[in-house]
Tab-separated table of C-alpha atoms and ligand atoms in Angstrom:
chain	number	residue	atom	x	y	z
A	181	MET	CA	103.786	25.352	132.278
A	182	LYS	CA	105.359	23.435	135.094
A	183	MET	CA	103.393	24.046	138.600
A	184	VAL	CA	102.624	22.809	141.955
A	185	PHE	CA	99.420	23.048	143.333
A	186	ILE	CA	99.115	23.442	147.148
A	187	GLY	CA	96.303	23.558	149.433
A	188	PRO	CA	94.246	21.752	152.214
A	189	PRO	CA	92.431	18.785	151.748
A	190	GLY	CA	88.762	20.028	151.058
A	191	ALA	CA	89.991	23.387	149.270
A	192	GLY	CA	88.709	22.593	146.055
A	193	LYS	CA	92.014	21.781	144.294
A	194	GLY	CA	90.864	18.945	142.273
A	195	THR	CA	87.922	21.018	140.644
A	196	GLN	CA	90.232	23.930	139.911
A	197	ALA	CA	92.861	21.777	138.645
A	198	GLU	CA	90.402	20.484	136.123
A	199	GLY	CA	90.033	23.510	134.643
A	200	ILE	CA	93.845	24.544	134.590
A	201	ILE	CA	95.124	21.297	132.897
A	202	LYS	CA	92.252	22.363	130.013
A	203	ARG	CA	93.050	26.029	129.818
A	204	TYR	CA	97.091	25.318	129.373
A	205	ALA	CA	96.917	21.796	128.174
A	206	ILE	CA	99.178	20.415	130.656
A	207	ALA	CA	99.180	16.959	132.620
A	208	HIS	CA	97.502	16.504	135.526
A	209	LEU	CA	99.776	14.360	138.261
A	210	SER	CA	97.447	13.712	141.044
A	211	THR	CA	99.026	11.187	143.658
A	212	GLY	CA	95.764	11.188	145.625
A	213	ASP	CA	94.250	9.749	142.159
A	214	MET	CA	97.119	7.472	141.408
A	215	LEU	CA	97.114	6.016	145.165
A	216	ARG	CA	93.211	5.312	144.747
A	217	ALA	CA	93.664	3.955	141.280
A	218	ALA	CA	96.507	1.369	142.954
A	219	ARG	CA	93.967	0.548	145.832
A	220	ASP	CA	91.145	-0.334	143.611
A	221	ALA	CA	93.384	-2.263	141.353
A	222	LYS	CA	94.777	-3.741	144.805
A	223	THR	CA	98.405	-3.454	143.457
A	224	GLU	CA	101.326	-4.059	146.189
A	225	ILE	CA	101.494	-0.242	146.673
A	226	GLY	CA	97.977	0.123	146.924
A	227	VAL	CA	97.486	-2.343	149.450
A	228	GLN	CA	100.452	-0.665	151.273
A	229	ALA	CA	99.051	3.070	150.863
A	230	GLU	CA	95.461	1.948	152.116
A	231	LYS	CA	95.928	1.566	155.567
A	232	TYR	CA	97.402	5.270	155.695
A	233	MET	CA	95.013	6.616	153.442
A	234	SER	CA	92.130	5.470	155.293
A	235	SER	CA	93.248	7.025	158.303
A	236	GLY	CA	94.020	10.391	156.860
A	237	GLN	CA	97.755	9.959	157.332
A	238	LEU	CA	100.496	10.543	154.827
A	239	VAL	CA	101.664	7.745	152.733
A	240	PRO	CA	105.449	7.285	153.394
A	241	ASP	CA	107.519	9.680	151.218
A	242	SER	CA	109.337	6.758	149.282
A	243	VAL	CA	106.535	5.305	147.892
A	244	VAL	CA	104.771	8.715	146.414
A	245	ILE	CA	108.348	9.862	145.497
A	246	GLY	CA	108.733	6.476	143.177
A	247	ILE	CA	105.335	6.980	141.707
A	248	ILE	CA	106.075	10.569	140.785
A	249	ALA	CA	109.248	9.921	139.354
A	250	ASP	CA	108.225	7.305	137.179
A	251	ARG	CA	105.470	9.664	135.700
A	252	LEU	CA	107.288	12.653	135.209
A	253	LYS	CA	109.381	10.709	132.996
A	254	GLN	CA	106.673	9.860	130.834
A	255	ASP	CA	106.378	12.128	127.163
A	256	ASP	CA	102.922	14.019	127.796
A	257	CYS	CA	104.967	15.867	130.961
A	258	LYS	CA	107.520	17.381	128.606
A	259	VAL	CA	104.718	20.153	127.595
A	260	GLY	CA	104.123	20.831	131.159
A	261	PHE	CA	102.114	19.454	134.472
A	262	LEU	CA	100.429	20.380	137.398
A	263	LEU	CA	101.452	18.304	140.524
A	264	ASP	CA	98.425	18.292	142.512
A	265	GLY	CA	98.653	16.941	146.156
A	266	PHE	CA	102.910	16.481	145.556
A	267	PRO	CA	104.749	17.403	147.346
A	268	ARG	CA	103.470	17.476	150.906
A	269	THR	CA	106.422	16.967	152.815
A	270	ILE	CA	109.992	18.800	152.820
A	271	ALA	CA	111.488	15.393	151.792
A	272	GLN	CA	109.339	14.993	148.891
A	273	ALA	CA	109.728	18.831	147.495
A	274	GLU	CA	113.884	17.890	147.735
A	275	SER	CA	113.351	15.039	145.883
A	276	LEU	CA	111.249	16.772	143.192
A	277	ASP	CA	113.841	19.481	142.709
A	278	GLN	CA	116.345	16.982	142.354
A	279	MET	CA	114.368	15.189	139.800
A	280	LEU	CA	113.783	18.277	137.784
A	281	VAL	CA	117.474	19.446	138.231
A	282	GLU	CA	118.330	15.689	136.426
A	283	ALA	CA	115.682	16.741	133.952
A	284	GLY	CA	116.570	20.527	133.241
A	285	THR	CA	113.038	21.384	133.750
A	286	PRO	CA	112.367	23.975	136.718
A	287	ILE	CA	109.102	24.497	138.363
A	288	ASP	CA	107.516	27.831	136.919
A	289	VAL	CA	105.241	28.653	139.930
A	290	VAL	CA	103.554	27.260	143.165
A	291	LEU	CA	100.217	27.898	143.548
A	292	GLU	CA	98.416	28.065	147.207
A	293	LEU	CA	94.790	27.871	147.393
A	294	LYS	CA	94.003	29.573	151.077
A	295	VAL	CA	90.874	28.264	152.630
A	296	PRO	CA	90.205	28.789	156.817
A	297	GLU	CA	90.206	25.126	158.580
A	298	GLU	CA	86.448	25.764	159.627
A	299	GLU	CA	85.293	26.002	156.094
A	300	LEU	CA	87.587	22.815	155.397
A	301	PHE	CA	85.715	20.968	157.820
A	302	ARG	CA	82.338	21.837	156.811
A	303	ARG	CA	83.277	20.978	153.174
A	304	LEU	CA	84.828	17.741	154.049
A	305	ALA	CA	82.085	16.414	156.357
A	306	SER	CA	79.576	16.782	153.195
A	307	ARG	CA	81.574	15.055	150.960
A	308	ALA	CA	81.358	11.295	150.891
A	309	ARG	CA	84.555	9.453	150.232
A	310	ALA	CA	85.819	6.336	152.262
A	311	ASP	CA	88.574	8.283	153.635
A	312	ASP	CA	86.391	11.033	155.165
A	313	THR	CA	85.205	9.919	158.295
A	314	PRO	CA	85.695	12.545	160.875
A	315	ASP	CA	88.656	11.203	162.419
A	316	ALA	CA	90.634	10.978	159.458
A	317	ILE	CA	89.425	14.287	158.345
A	318	ARG	CA	91.018	15.695	161.051
A	319	GLN	CA	94.032	13.488	161.002
A	320	ARG	CA	94.234	14.959	157.101
A	321	LEU	CA	94.012	18.653	158.315
A	322	VAL	CA	96.615	17.596	161.042
A	323	SER	CA	98.929	16.484	158.575
A	324	TYR	CA	98.705	19.230	156.238
A	325	ALA	CA	99.414	21.659	158.858
A	326	ASN	CA	102.231	19.866	160.270
A	327	GLN	CA	103.777	18.044	157.056
A	328	THR	CA	102.840	20.117	154.051
A	329	MET	CA	102.437	24.015	155.278
A	330	PRO	CA	106.218	23.979	155.761
A	331	LEU	CA	106.628	24.046	152.105
A	332	LEU	CA	104.986	27.253	151.870
A	333	ASP	CA	108.197	28.818	153.395
A	334	TYR	CA	110.232	26.441	151.317
A	335	TYR	CA	108.685	27.751	148.108
A	336	GLY	CA	108.593	31.380	149.160
A	337	LYS	CA	111.877	31.464	150.022
A	338	LYS	CA	112.791	30.391	146.348
A	339	GLY	CA	110.447	33.235	144.994
A	340	LEU	CA	108.104	31.001	143.698
A	341	LEU	CA	105.007	30.835	145.637
A	342	GLN	CA	101.911	32.688	144.493
A	343	SER	CA	98.680	32.379	147.039
A	344	ILE	CA	95.017	32.850	146.173
A	345	ASP	CA	92.067	33.307	148.116
A	346	GLY	CA	90.314	29.865	147.918
A	347	LEU	CA	86.987	31.098	149.262
A	348	GLY	CA	84.026	32.433	146.367
A	349	THR	CA	82.387	30.366	143.432
A	350	VAL	CA	84.222	27.827	141.434
A	351	GLU	CA	84.169	30.584	138.650
A	352	GLU	CA	85.470	33.280	140.854
A	353	ILE	CA	88.769	30.909	142.287
A	354	PHE	CA	89.129	30.193	138.815
A	355	ALA	CA	89.449	33.724	137.612
A	356	ARG	CA	92.006	34.387	140.396
A	357	VAL	CA	93.891	31.298	139.393
A	358	VAL	CA	94.054	32.440	135.641
A	359	GLY	CA	94.932	36.002	136.558
A	360	VAL	CA	98.273	34.529	138.497
A	361	LEU	CA	99.043	31.475	135.926
A	362	ASP	CA	98.288	33.421	132.430
A	363	PRO	CA	101.682	35.294	132.946
A	364	TYR	CA	103.416	32.556	132.893
A	365	LYS	CA	101.882	30.816	129.740
A	366	VAL	CA	104.742	30.130	127.334
B	374	LIG	P1	94.122	13.481	147.993
B	374	LIG	O1	93.605	12.943	147.315
B	374	LIG	O2	95.482	14.359	147.526
B	374	LIG	O3	93.614	14.353	149.453
B	374	LIG	O4	95.104	11.985	148.639
B	374	LIG	C1	94.395	11.185	149.151
B	374	LIG	C2	95.282	10.389	150.240
B	374	LIG	O5	96.247	9.854	149.609
B	374	LIG	C3	96.071	11.777	151.427
B	374	LIG	O6	95.387	11.478	152.278
B	374	LIG	C4	97.497	10.444	151.649
B	374	LIG	O7	96.933	9.633	152.519
B	374	LIG	C5	97.536	10.106	150.241
B	374	LIG	N1	98.399	10.998	149.550
B	374	LIG	C6	98.448	11.440	148.453
B	374	LIG	N2	99.452	12.550	147.793
B	374	LIG	C7	100.499	11.969	148.748
B	374	LIG	C8	101.793	12.409	148.970
B	374	LIG	N3	102.390	13.336	148.236
B	374	LIG	N4	102.113	12.188	150.141
B	374	LIG	C9	101.926	11.143	151.381
B	374	LIG	N5	100.759	10.979	151.034
B	374	LIG	C10	99.475	11.233	149.780
């Protein structure tokens, strides 16, 4: 299964992603995790990315597109993958389409986790990550609304979008996730 997981910061994507990759035995490609690892290792990309991440802004497209292009070439992605936090802009989505056309492996489904904004702010504010200051949180929600939400229309028009309610317990949400994804299982 090849899928994209879309949802605002604080929607619980990370938690659900863990369950999904186990159930379907696919690779987990999280640009946020990769960028944090690069930042902690102080690589050139990591140092560059840090200033965007700490203020809640998106890292430039060219940086994340390069990271994903390299990652998708690795063998473990052949069985399937979950893209978590990528694409986040239309330019990233178009690059991804191009990469997948070249690889001959189109996306099966784009899953959106829907959570109302007030709930997101509440959840993010109770989390203790260095990039979770109130200003950074606000900026991340703004970036999501302005740059990432247009992807819902982009994938909707391609007939790939499936949306689920992200309110409830982890188990309740996972049951909805599985209800959508199981039919795509190969
Ligand atoms: P995440 O863990 O997915 O919330 O990502 C943490 C931070 O990494 C984001 O706030 C962005 O600054 C950056 N980031 C992650 N993925 C992307 C992406 N696809 N495009 C641009 N910036 C990204």
